[in-house]
Amino acid sequence: MASWLRRLLLVCAWISTANGAWKRRSKPHILFLMVDEMDGRLLDAESPQVKLPLKHLTALAKRGAQFANTYSSSPLCVPARASMLTGRSVSQIRVWDNFLGIARVNGSRTNVDQRCVDAFSLEDCRTFAAKQNTTGTFIDVLRDHGYNITMWGKVHAGAGLDQLGNYDVDAFKGVSQVGQAARAWTRATGVVRKSQNPTKWLHRPTDLRAPAPGHHDYDTAEMCSQLLQAGLFRSTTPQFLYCSFTIPHPPYQTNSTYFFAVPPLGDLAVPKYVSEKEMHPADVYAAKAKGTWGLDEVRPALIENFRRIYFAMCVETDKLLGQILSALRKSGSDKDAYVVMLSDHGDHALENRQWQKSSMLEGSVRVPFILAGPGVRPRRIHQVASLHDIYPTILDIAGIPPREKHLIGESLLPAAQGHGRKKFHVVAEYHDSYSRTGMYMVRQGDLKYIYHAPLLSGEQWPPQLFNLSVDPWERANIAKDHPKMVQHLQGILRSEIDINAADAAKKAYDKDMFLKYVYSKKSGPAGCFAAMELAHPGFDAYDAHTVEQWLGQRCCQVKPGRRQRGAKYHTLECPNGESPSAASEAGDTV
């Protein structure tokens, strides 16, 4: 936002409250606080997870409704946020990964996000938009009904929302990072990196002066605080203030202030792992794809140090949110405004031999969610909730009917006011780099069911079923012992998501995207091997043969001396008689 516009907004806020004028609004102000990658169990006193000094969020939870069992709609940034903003499932809106956000602007098929156009093309983005079943975001609906929208920080969803905000993260990567794109779109082949040395990346800095990751987290906290202190929520125009932070998303880094604020981890310093032989094949695939296979051989002190850094980042997140909540309280608007606080997904913090997110296990898929405001009864709510519920909840708070008629979630405002909710289950899905096939989840009561769609070969991994009340760390898969419950939960899942169609659509999307944007434009048959080696270090001849079978195209390696000076890989054919070799040409890049 330009500095003159920022000053104008502050002046307008003051003018609206001059001489103590106050008019009762029909639509309340809403403060929307979002963080990235915070484990929801950290705020739940009944969870066995580490307890941190999150004093500001704890205070907010005590004066609001804490939905302690809230789940991401998809444990990945762009799909989770896009689903939350539109009130639809990931497969309904076809926002599958971090390379392609919501192309439509305000639900339009022809007016598309400019950053999509920059990453792909206008024609491509209109094609994407035609397939995305969205009618706009809840922010679009709020604007239509008179809300003034102010946005600071990470949106990371597309839909043209960067035009309303400041410091957003681009939701349209395109193929600027060839290795990441190739890894995401070739997941169905089952190829994973050969190099597995977690020690290399577990060393993280603990001495940074201002360790919050980039994307202007401190600026976001400062600007949101200034707006509230200047009287934004004393305006007679209903205000929606969006303040979103990248932290505690990686890079994992901190300083001594936050590092030593983390209490001793005790028995939780190093997660207890099931044996590698007992791990579910989906978890094995994820660990190997992430390069975290082999954590058992890493020094325990190094694992503990890494976990403390993540937890320290959560403490820092609490401080940044506390600055905004303090400004709200000092402005005198905390009794009349609604506050929504949540995260898009969690972080394993090395549980289950994984880091980051991208699975249906608790550390990855469970998120914090607190709702405070007029009429809300302060209490912990055990019933499950989901990011699918945010769209109808926000509009219910504002007293506005949803534009989208076929919502997968429901408003949680009645539950926050003590009236309970209609649905007693939530669902989630994941279709990106660290899952070889479509992954789906149902949580009902204390049971969590995870279903894995068939692999390309037709093989199907077994389902997973956990009783979280007795097995909160999800170490005992009881699916074989409860076939009727598996059948029941599978029925719920199929009633919410067409899992066969979703998986088939995503696998087709992966192949189309790889062929068009990596193979045809970046690599070609002679550069395919090099592109895949960027995606999967240690990529070899066997892997190349697997890719060729999947793709129906050659994936060969250019031998030393074969590369044409100045030529692009995608313009070259495989040399006659050459087939993939075990090691790529040193120095070849895509």
Coordinates of C-alpha atoms in Angstrom, one line a residue:
M1 CA 0.0 0.0 0.0
A2 CA 1.4 3.4 -0.9
S3 CA 2.4 5.6 2.0
W4 CA -0.1 8.4 1.1
L5 CA -3.0 5.8 1.0
R6 CA -1.9 4.4 4.3
R7 CA -2.0 7.9 5.9
L8 CA -5.3 8.6 4.3
L9 CA -6.8 5.5 5.8
L10 CA -5.5 6.5 9.3
V11 CA -7.0 10.0 8.9
C12 CA -10.3 8.6 7.8
A13 CA -10.4 6.3 10.8
W14 CA -9.9 9.3 13.1
I15 CA -12.5 11.5 11.3
S16 CA -15.1 8.8 11.7
T17 CA -14.7 8.9 15.5
A18 CA -14.3 12.6 15.9
N19 CA -16.0 14.1 19.0
G20 CA -16.6 10.6 20.4
A21 CA -19.3 9.8 17.7
W22 CA -20.4 6.2 17.9
K23 CA -23.1 4.5 15.9
R24 CA -24.2 0.9 16.5
R25 CA -23.2 -1.1 13.4
S26 CA -25.4 -3.8 12.0
K27 CA -22.2 -5.5 10.8
P28 CA -19.4 -6.0 13.3
H29 CA -15.7 -5.4 12.8
I30 CA -13.6 -8.5 12.3
L31 CA -9.9 -9.0 13.1
F32 CA -8.6 -12.0 11.2
L33 CA -5.3 -13.4 12.5
M34 CA -3.6 -16.1 10.5
V35 CA -0.2 -17.9 11.0
D36 CA 1.5 -20.5 8.8
E37 CA 2.5 -24.0 10.0
M38 CA 1.5 -23.9 13.7
D39 CA 0.7 -27.2 15.3
G40 CA -2.8 -26.9 16.7
R41 CA -1.9 -29.2 19.7
L42 CA 0.4 -26.5 21.1
L43 CA -2.6 -24.5 22.3
D44 CA -4.7 -27.5 23.5
A45 CA -4.2 -28.1 27.3
E46 CA -5.5 -31.7 26.9
S47 CA -3.0 -32.6 24.2
P48 CA 0.2 -34.4 25.3
Q49 CA 2.2 -32.1 22.9
V50 CA 4.8 -29.7 24.3
K51 CA 3.4 -26.8 26.3
L52 CA 4.9 -23.5 25.4
P53 CA 4.6 -20.0 27.0
L54 CA 2.1 -18.7 24.4
K55 CA 0.6 -16.2 26.8
H56 CA -1.2 -14.0 24.3
L57 CA -2.9 -16.9 22.5
T58 CA -3.7 -18.6 25.8
A59 CA -5.4 -15.4 27.0
L60 CA -7.3 -15.1 23.7
A61 CA -8.4 -18.7 24.1
K62 CA -9.6 -18.0 27.7
R63 CA -11.9 -15.3 26.5
G64 CA -13.1 -17.0 23.3
A65 CA -14.2 -20.4 22.0
Q66 CA -11.3 -22.6 21.4
F67 CA -12.0 -25.3 18.8
A68 CA -9.3 -27.6 20.0
N69 CA -9.8 -30.3 17.3
T70 CA -9.7 -28.2 14.2
Y71 CA -8.2 -29.6 11.0
S72 CA -6.7 -28.2 7.8
S73 CA -8.7 -28.8 4.6
S74 CA -5.4 -29.8 3.0
P75 CA -2.0 -29.8 4.8
L76 CA -0.3 -27.5 2.2
C77 CA -0.3 -23.7 2.0
V78 CA -2.0 -22.7 -1.2
P79 CA -4.7 -25.5 -1.3
A80 CA -5.5 -25.0 2.4
R81 CA -5.9 -21.2 2.0
A82 CA -7.8 -21.4 -1.3
S83 CA -10.2 -24.0 0.2
M84 CA -10.7 -21.8 3.3
L85 CA -11.4 -18.7 1.4
T86 CA -13.9 -20.3 -1.0
G87 CA -15.7 -22.7 1.3
R88 CA -15.0 -25.6 -1.1
S89 CA -12.9 -28.7 -1.0
V90 CA -9.5 -28.8 -2.8
S91 CA -10.8 -31.2 -5.4
Q92 CA -13.9 -29.1 -6.1
I93 CA -11.9 -26.0 -6.8
R94 CA -8.9 -27.9 -8.4
V95 CA -6.3 -26.0 -6.5
W96 CA -4.1 -28.9 -5.8
D97 CA -0.6 -27.6 -5.1
N98 CA 1.6 -24.5 -4.5
F99 CA 2.1 -23.9 -8.2
L100 CA -1.4 -22.8 -9.1
G101 CA -3.7 -20.8 -6.9
I102 CA -7.2 -19.5 -7.5
A103 CA -7.0 -18.1 -11.1
R104 CA -10.5 -16.5 -11.0
V105 CA -10.8 -13.0 -9.6
N106 CA -14.1 -12.6 -7.8
G107 CA -15.4 -15.8 -9.4
S108 CA -14.9 -14.6 -12.9
R109 CA -13.8 -17.1 -15.7
T110 CA -12.3 -14.3 -17.8
N111 CA -11.0 -11.8 -15.2
V112 CA -8.0 -13.8 -13.9
D113 CA -5.2 -13.2 -11.4
Q114 CA -2.4 -11.2 -13.1
R115 CA 0.3 -13.2 -11.3
C116 CA -1.1 -16.3 -12.9
V117 CA -0.8 -14.6 -16.3
D118 CA 2.8 -13.6 -15.4
A119 CA 3.7 -17.2 -14.5
F120 CA 1.8 -19.0 -17.3
S121 CA -0.2 -17.0 -19.9
L122 CA -3.6 -15.3 -20.2
E123 CA -4.9 -18.2 -22.3
D124 CA -3.6 -20.8 -19.8
C125 CA -5.0 -18.9 -16.8
R126 CA -8.4 -18.7 -18.4
T127 CA -8.3 -22.4 -19.0
F128 CA -7.4 -22.9 -15.4
A129 CA -10.2 -20.6 -14.3
A130 CA -12.8 -22.4 -16.4
K131 CA -12.0 -25.6 -14.5
Q132 CA -12.0 -24.0 -11.0
N133 CA -15.4 -24.2 -9.5
T134 CA -15.2 -21.0 -7.4
T135 CA -17.7 -18.1 -7.1
G136 CA -15.4 -15.8 -5.2
T137 CA -13.9 -15.7 -1.7
F138 CA -15.5 -14.6 1.5
I139 CA -13.4 -11.4 1.2
D140 CA -15.2 -10.7 -2.1
V141 CA -18.6 -11.2 -0.5
L142 CA -17.7 -9.0 2.5
R143 CA -16.7 -6.2 0.0
D144 CA -20.0 -6.6 -1.8
H145 CA -21.9 -6.0 1.4
G146 CA -20.1 -2.8 2.5
Y147 CA -17.0 -4.0 4.4
N148 CA -13.8 -2.1 4.1
I149 CA -11.0 -4.6 3.6
T150 CA -7.5 -4.1 4.9
M151 CA -5.0 -6.8 4.3
W152 CA -1.4 -7.2 5.6
G153 CA 0.8 -10.2 5.2
K154 CA 0.6 -13.6 3.6
V155 CA -2.5 -14.6 1.6
H156 CA -0.9 -17.1 -0.7
A157 CA -4.1 -18.1 -2.5
G158 CA -4.4 -16.1 -5.7
A159 CA -7.9 -14.8 -6.6
G160 CA -6.5 -11.3 -7.2
L161 CA -6.3 -10.7 -3.5
D162 CA -2.8 -9.3 -3.7
Q163 CA -4.4 -6.2 -5.2
L164 CA -6.1 -5.6 -1.8
G165 CA -3.1 -6.3 0.4
N166 CA 0.5 -5.8 1.2
Y167 CA 3.4 -8.3 1.4
D168 CA 1.5 -11.3 -0.1
V169 CA 3.4 -14.4 -1.3
D170 CA 2.8 -15.4 -4.9
A171 CA 0.5 -18.3 -5.3
F172 CA 1.6 -19.0 -8.9
K173 CA 5.1 -20.4 -9.0
G174 CA 4.9 -21.5 -12.6
V175 CA 8.1 -23.4 -13.3
S176 CA 10.7 -20.9 -12.2
Q177 CA 12.0 -23.7 -9.9
V178 CA 12.2 -26.6 -12.2
G179 CA 13.2 -29.2 -9.6
Q180 CA 10.2 -28.4 -7.3
A181 CA 7.8 -28.5 -10.2
A182 CA 9.2 -31.8 -11.5
R183 CA 9.0 -33.3 -8.0
A184 CA 5.4 -32.2 -7.5
W185 CA 4.1 -33.5 -10.8
T186 CA 6.0 -36.8 -11.1
R187 CA 5.0 -38.0 -7.6
A188 CA 2.9 -40.8 -9.0
T189 CA 6.0 -42.5 -10.4
G190 CA 7.2 -43.3 -6.9
V191 CA 10.7 -41.9 -7.5
V192 CA 12.3 -40.4 -4.4
R193 CA 15.7 -39.0 -3.7
K194 CA 18.5 -41.4 -3.1
S195 CA 20.4 -39.1 -0.8
Q196 CA 19.2 -39.4 2.8
N197 CA 21.4 -37.5 5.2
P198 CA 19.2 -35.4 7.6
T199 CA 22.2 -34.2 9.5
K200 CA 23.0 -31.8 6.6
W201 CA 19.9 -29.7 7.1
L202 CA 19.2 -30.2 10.8
H203 CA 21.8 -27.5 11.7
R204 CA 19.8 -24.3 11.9
P205 CA 20.7 -20.8 13.2
T206 CA 19.8 -19.8 16.8
D207 CA 21.6 -16.4 16.9
L208 CA 19.6 -14.2 14.5
R209 CA 18.7 -10.7 15.7
A210 CA 15.2 -10.8 14.3
P211 CA 14.6 -14.4 13.3
A212 CA 11.0 -14.3 12.0
P213 CA 11.2 -15.4 8.4
G214 CA 10.8 -12.9 5.6
H215 CA 7.7 -11.5 4.0
H216 CA 7.6 -8.7 6.5
D217 CA 6.2 -10.3 9.6
Y218 CA 7.3 -7.5 11.8
D219 CA 6.0 -4.9 9.5
T220 CA 2.7 -6.7 9.4
A221 CA 2.4 -6.7 13.1
E222 CA 3.4 -3.0 13.3
M223 CA 1.0 -1.8 10.6
C224 CA -2.0 -3.8 12.0
S225 CA -1.3 -2.4 15.5
Q226 CA -1.1 1.1 14.2
L227 CA -4.4 0.9 12.4
L228 CA -6.2 -0.4 15.5
Q229 CA -4.6 2.2 17.7
A230 CA -5.6 4.9 15.2
G231 CA -9.2 3.9 15.6
L232 CA -9.9 1.7 12.6
F233 CA -12.4 -0.3 14.6
R234 CA -14.2 2.8 15.8
S235 CA -15.3 3.5 12.2
T236 CA -19.0 3.4 11.4
T237 CA -18.1 1.4 8.3
P238 CA -17.7 -2.3 9.0
Q239 CA -14.0 -3.2 8.9
F240 CA -12.3 -6.5 8.0
L241 CA -8.6 -6.4 9.1
Y242 CA -6.6 -9.3 7.8
C243 CA -3.2 -9.8 9.5
S244 CA -1.3 -12.9 8.4
F245 CA 2.2 -14.1 9.2
T246 CA 4.6 -16.5 7.6
I247 CA 6.1 -17.6 10.9
P248 CA 6.4 -20.4 12.2
H249 CA 6.9 -21.6 8.6
P250 CA 10.5 -22.4 7.6
P251 CA 13.2 -21.3 7.3
Y252 CA 13.7 -22.8 10.8
Q253 CA 15.7 -20.1 12.7
T254 CA 15.6 -18.2 15.9
N255 CA 17.6 -16.4 18.6
S256 CA 18.5 -17.0 22.2
T257 CA 15.5 -14.9 23.5
Y258 CA 13.0 -17.3 22.0
F259 CA 15.1 -20.4 22.1
F260 CA 15.5 -20.3 25.9
A261 CA 11.9 -19.4 26.4
V262 CA 11.1 -23.0 25.3
P263 CA 10.9 -25.1 28.5
P264 CA 12.9 -28.4 28.8
L265 CA 11.4 -30.9 26.4
G266 CA 12.0 -33.9 28.7
D267 CA 10.6 -37.1 27.2
L268 CA 9.4 -35.2 24.2
A269 CA 12.9 -34.0 23.2
V270 CA 13.2 -36.8 20.7
P271 CA 10.0 -38.3 19.3
K272 CA 9.4 -42.0 19.8
Y273 CA 9.4 -43.7 16.4
V274 CA 7.8 -46.9 15.4
S275 CA 10.3 -49.2 13.7
E276 CA 11.1 -48.6 10.1
K277 CA 9.7 -52.0 9.2
E278 CA 6.4 -51.2 10.9
M279 CA 5.9 -47.8 9.2
H280 CA 3.0 -47.4 6.8
P281 CA 4.2 -47.3 3.2
A282 CA 2.8 -43.8 2.7
D283 CA 4.8 -42.5 5.7
V284 CA 7.9 -44.3 4.4
Y285 CA 7.4 -42.6 1.0
A286 CA 7.0 -39.2 2.6
A287 CA 10.1 -39.5 4.8
K288 CA 12.2 -40.6 1.8
A289 CA 10.8 -37.9 -0.5
K290 CA 11.6 -35.3 2.2
G291 CA 15.1 -36.6 2.8
T292 CA 14.3 -37.4 6.4
W293 CA 14.8 -41.1 6.2
G294 CA 17.6 -42.0 8.6
L295 CA 16.6 -39.8 11.6
D296 CA 17.3 -42.8 13.8
E297 CA 21.0 -42.4 13.2
V298 CA 21.1 -38.7 14.0
R299 CA 22.4 -37.6 17.4
P300 CA 19.5 -37.0 19.8
A301 CA 20.9 -33.6 20.8
L302 CA 20.6 -32.4 17.2
I303 CA 17.0 -33.5 16.9
E304 CA 16.1 -31.8 20.2
N305 CA 17.8 -28.6 19.1
F306 CA 15.9 -28.6 15.8
R307 CA 12.6 -29.1 17.6
R308 CA 13.4 -26.3 20.1
I309 CA 14.0 -24.0 17.2
Y310 CA 10.5 -24.7 15.7
F311 CA 8.9 -24.3 19.2
A312 CA 10.9 -21.1 19.7
M313 CA 9.4 -19.7 16.4
C314 CA 6.0 -20.5 17.8
V315 CA 6.8 -18.4 20.9
E316 CA 7.9 -15.6 18.6
T317 CA 4.6 -15.9 16.7
D318 CA 2.7 -15.4 19.9
K319 CA 4.7 -12.2 20.5
L320 CA 3.8 -10.8 17.1
L321 CA 0.1 -11.7 17.5
G322 CA 0.2 -10.3 21.1
Q323 CA 1.3 -6.9 19.7
I324 CA -1.9 -6.7 17.6
L325 CA -4.2 -8.0 20.3
S326 CA -2.8 -5.5 22.7
A327 CA -3.5 -2.7 20.2
L328 CA -7.1 -4.0 19.9
R329 CA -7.5 -3.9 23.7
K330 CA -6.0 -0.4 24.0
S331 CA -8.3 0.9 21.3
G332 CA -11.3 -0.1 23.4
S333 CA -12.7 -2.2 20.5
D334 CA -12.0 -5.6 21.9
K335 CA -15.5 -6.1 23.4
D336 CA -17.4 -5.3 20.2
A337 CA -15.1 -6.8 17.5
Y338 CA -14.8 -10.5 16.6
V339 CA -11.3 -12.0 16.6
V340 CA -10.5 -15.1 14.5
M341 CA -7.2 -16.8 14.9
L342 CA -6.0 -19.9 13.0
S343 CA -3.3 -21.5 11.0
D344 CA -3.4 -23.2 7.5
H345 CA -1.7 -26.4 8.7
G346 CA 0.8 -27.7 11.2
D347 CA 4.4 -29.0 11.3
H348 CA 5.7 -32.5 12.2
A349 CA 8.8 -31.0 14.0
L350 CA 10.4 -34.4 13.2
E351 CA 7.6 -36.6 14.5
N352 CA 6.9 -39.6 12.3
R353 CA 10.4 -39.1 10.8
Q354 CA 9.2 -36.0 9.0
W355 CA 9.5 -32.3 9.0
Q356 CA 7.1 -29.6 7.7
K357 CA 3.6 -30.7 6.8
S358 CA 2.1 -32.8 3.9
S359 CA 0.5 -35.7 5.7
M360 CA -2.7 -36.5 7.6
L361 CA -0.9 -37.1 10.9
E362 CA -1.8 -34.8 13.8
G363 CA 1.3 -32.6 13.8
S364 CA 0.8 -31.8 10.1
V365 CA -3.0 -31.5 9.7
R366 CA -4.3 -30.2 13.1
V367 CA -4.4 -26.5 13.5
P368 CA -5.3 -23.9 16.1
F369 CA -8.6 -22.1 15.8
I370 CA -10.0 -19.5 18.3
L371 CA -13.1 -17.4 17.9
A372 CA -13.8 -14.5 20.3
G373 CA -16.3 -11.7 20.2
P374 CA -19.8 -10.7 21.3
G375 CA -22.0 -13.6 22.4
V376 CA -19.2 -16.1 22.3
R377 CA -19.0 -18.3 25.3
P378 CA -15.4 -18.8 26.6
R379 CA -14.7 -22.5 26.6
R380 CA -12.9 -25.4 25.0
I381 CA -14.9 -27.1 22.3
H382 CA -14.1 -30.8 21.8
Q383 CA -16.3 -31.2 18.6
V384 CA -14.2 -31.3 15.4
A385 CA -13.9 -28.3 13.1
S386 CA -12.2 -27.6 9.8
L387 CA -10.9 -24.8 7.6
H388 CA -13.9 -25.7 5.4
D389 CA -16.0 -24.0 8.1
I390 CA -14.3 -20.6 8.0
Y391 CA -16.1 -19.2 4.9
P392 CA -19.6 -19.7 6.4
T393 CA -18.5 -18.7 9.9
I394 CA -17.1 -15.3 8.7
L395 CA -20.2 -14.5 6.7
D396 CA -22.4 -15.6 9.6
I397 CA -20.6 -13.2 11.9
A398 CA -21.2 -10.4 9.3
G399 CA -24.8 -11.4 8.9
I400 CA -24.3 -12.0 5.2
P401 CA -25.7 -14.9 3.2
P402 CA -23.0 -16.9 1.4
R403 CA -22.6 -16.5 -2.3
E404 CA -21.6 -20.2 -2.6
K405 CA -24.6 -22.4 -2.2
H406 CA -22.9 -25.8 -1.9
L407 CA -20.5 -25.4 1.1
I408 CA -18.7 -28.4 2.5
G409 CA -18.5 -26.7 6.0
E410 CA -20.9 -24.9 8.3
S411 CA -20.8 -21.8 10.4
L412 CA -19.2 -22.4 13.8
L413 CA -20.7 -19.2 15.3
P414 CA -23.7 -21.1 16.9
A415 CA -21.3 -23.6 18.4
A416 CA -19.2 -20.7 19.8
Q417 CA -22.3 -19.3 21.3
G418 CA -23.1 -22.6 23.0
H419 CA -25.6 -24.1 20.6
G420 CA -23.5 -27.0 19.2
R421 CA -23.1 -27.9 15.6
K422 CA -24.8 -30.1 13.0
K423 CA -21.9 -32.0 11.6
F424 CA -19.8 -34.3 13.7
H425 CA -17.1 -35.1 11.2
V426 CA -14.5 -33.3 9.1
V427 CA -12.6 -34.3 6.0
A428 CA -9.3 -33.4 4.4
E429 CA -7.4 -34.3 1.3
Y430 CA -3.8 -34.0 0.0
H431 CA -2.4 -34.4 -3.5
D432 CA 1.1 -33.0 -3.7
S433 CA 4.8 -33.9 -3.7
Y434 CA 5.1 -36.0 -0.6
S435 CA 2.2 -38.3 -1.3
R436 CA 2.5 -40.8 -4.2
T437 CA -1.3 -40.9 -4.5
G438 CA -4.4 -39.2 -3.3
M439 CA -4.6 -39.1 0.5
Y440 CA -7.9 -38.5 2.3
M441 CA -8.8 -38.1 6.0
V442 CA -12.0 -38.3 8.1
R443 CA -12.1 -37.4 11.8
Q444 CA -15.2 -38.3 13.7
G445 CA -15.3 -38.4 17.5
D446 CA -12.0 -39.8 18.7
L447 CA -11.4 -41.8 15.5
K448 CA -9.3 -40.7 12.5
Y449 CA -9.4 -42.6 9.3
I450 CA -6.9 -42.1 6.4
Y451 CA -7.5 -43.5 3.0
H452 CA -4.9 -43.9 0.2
A453 CA -6.1 -44.1 -3.4
P454 CA -4.7 -46.9 -5.6
L455 CA -1.2 -46.4 -7.1
L456 CA -0.7 -46.2 -10.9
S457 CA 0.2 -49.9 -10.8
G458 CA -3.1 -50.8 -9.2
E459 CA -1.5 -51.6 -5.9
Q460 CA -3.4 -50.1 -2.9
W461 CA -1.8 -49.2 0.4
P462 CA -3.8 -50.2 3.4
P463 CA -6.0 -47.7 5.2
Q464 CA -5.0 -46.2 8.6
L465 CA -7.3 -45.9 11.6
F466 CA -6.3 -44.3 14.9
N467 CA -8.1 -43.8 18.2
L468 CA -6.7 -40.5 19.3
S469 CA -8.1 -40.7 22.8
V470 CA -5.8 -43.6 23.6
D471 CA -3.1 -43.2 20.9
P472 CA -2.6 -39.4 20.5
W473 CA 0.8 -40.0 18.8
E474 CA -0.8 -42.3 16.1
R475 CA 1.6 -45.2 16.6
A476 CA -1.0 -48.1 16.4
N477 CA -3.0 -48.5 13.2
I478 CA -6.1 -50.4 14.2
A479 CA -7.8 -50.6 10.8
K480 CA -7.5 -54.4 10.5
D481 CA -9.2 -54.8 13.9
H482 CA -12.2 -52.6 13.0
P483 CA -13.4 -53.3 9.5
K484 CA -17.0 -52.1 10.2
M485 CA -15.7 -48.8 11.5
V486 CA -13.4 -48.5 8.4
Q487 CA -16.4 -49.1 6.2
H488 CA -18.5 -46.5 8.1
L489 CA -15.8 -43.8 7.9
Q490 CA -15.1 -44.6 4.2
G491 CA -18.8 -44.0 3.6
I492 CA -18.6 -40.6 5.2
L493 CA -15.6 -39.7 3.2
R494 CA -17.2 -40.7 -0.1
S495 CA -20.3 -38.7 0.8
E496 CA -18.2 -35.5 1.0
I497 CA -15.6 -36.1 -1.7
D498 CA -15.7 -38.1 -4.9
I499 CA -12.3 -39.7 -4.1
N500 CA -12.0 -41.7 -7.3
A501 CA -12.7 -38.7 -9.5
A502 CA -10.5 -36.4 -7.5
D503 CA -7.5 -38.8 -7.6
A504 CA -7.9 -39.4 -11.3
A505 CA -8.2 -35.7 -12.0
K506 CA -5.1 -34.8 -10.0
K507 CA -3.0 -37.6 -11.6
A508 CA -4.1 -36.3 -15.0
Y509 CA -3.3 -32.8 -14.0
D510 CA 0.2 -33.8 -12.9
K511 CA 1.0 -35.5 -16.2
D512 CA -0.4 -32.6 -18.2
M513 CA 1.5 -30.0 -16.2
F514 CA 4.8 -31.9 -16.4
L515 CA 4.5 -32.5 -20.1
K516 CA 3.6 -28.9 -20.9
Y517 CA 5.6 -26.8 -18.5
V518 CA 8.6 -29.0 -17.7
Y519 CA 9.1 -31.5 -20.5
S520 CA 8.1 -29.3 -23.4
K521 CA 9.3 -26.0 -22.2
K522 CA 12.3 -26.7 -19.9
S523 CA 13.8 -30.1 -20.6
G524 CA 12.7 -32.2 -23.5
P525 CA 13.9 -35.8 -23.9
A526 CA 17.6 -34.8 -23.7
G527 CA 17.1 -32.7 -20.5
C528 CA 14.5 -34.8 -18.7
F529 CA 17.2 -36.7 -16.8
A530 CA 18.8 -33.5 -15.6
A531 CA 15.4 -32.0 -14.6
M532 CA 14.5 -35.1 -12.6
E533 CA 17.9 -35.1 -10.9
L534 CA 17.1 -31.6 -9.6
A535 CA 13.9 -32.9 -8.2
H536 CA 15.3 -36.2 -6.8
P537 CA 19.0 -36.1 -6.0
G538 CA 20.6 -39.4 -7.0
F539 CA 18.1 -39.9 -9.9
D540 CA 19.4 -42.9 -11.9
A541 CA 18.8 -45.1 -14.9
Y542 CA 16.2 -47.2 -13.2
D543 CA 14.3 -44.1 -12.2
A544 CA 14.5 -42.7 -15.7
H545 CA 13.0 -46.0 -17.1
T546 CA 10.1 -45.6 -14.6
V547 CA 9.5 -42.0 -15.8
E548 CA 9.6 -43.1 -19.4
Q549 CA 7.0 -45.7 -18.8
W550 CA 4.7 -43.2 -17.0
L551 CA 5.3 -40.4 -19.5
G552 CA 5.3 -42.3 -22.7
Q553 CA 8.3 -40.2 -23.8
R554 CA 12.1 -40.5 -23.6
C555 CA 14.0 -39.4 -20.5
C556 CA 17.6 -39.8 -21.4
Q557 CA 20.8 -38.3 -20.2
V558 CA 23.2 -36.2 -22.3
K559 CA 26.6 -37.8 -22.1
P560 CA 29.8 -35.7 -21.6
G561 CA 30.6 -34.0 -24.9
R562 CA 27.1 -34.3 -26.3
R563 CA 25.8 -31.0 -25.0
Q564 CA 25.5 -28.3 -27.6
R565 CA 26.9 -25.0 -26.5
G566 CA 24.2 -22.5 -26.0
A567 CA 21.4 -24.9 -26.9
K568 CA 18.4 -25.4 -24.6
Y569 CA 17.7 -28.9 -23.5
H570 CA 14.1 -28.9 -24.6
T571 CA 15.3 -28.3 -28.2
L572 CA 17.5 -31.4 -28.3
E573 CA 16.6 -35.0 -29.0
C574 CA 18.2 -38.0 -27.3
P575 CA 21.3 -39.0 -29.2
N576 CA 20.9 -42.2 -31.2
G577 CA 21.6 -45.3 -29.2
E578 CA 21.9 -43.5 -25.9
S579 CA 19.7 -44.6 -23.0
P580 CA 19.7 -43.3 -19.4
S581 CA 22.9 -43.9 -17.5
A582 CA 23.5 -44.2 -13.8
A583 CA 24.9 -40.8 -13.2
S584 CA 24.2 -37.5 -14.9
E585 CA 26.7 -35.2 -16.6
A586 CA 28.4 -33.1 -14.0
G587 CA 27.3 -29.5 -14.3
D588 CA 24.3 -30.1 -16.5
T589 CA 21.5 -27.7 -15.5
V590 CA 18.0 -27.2 -16.8

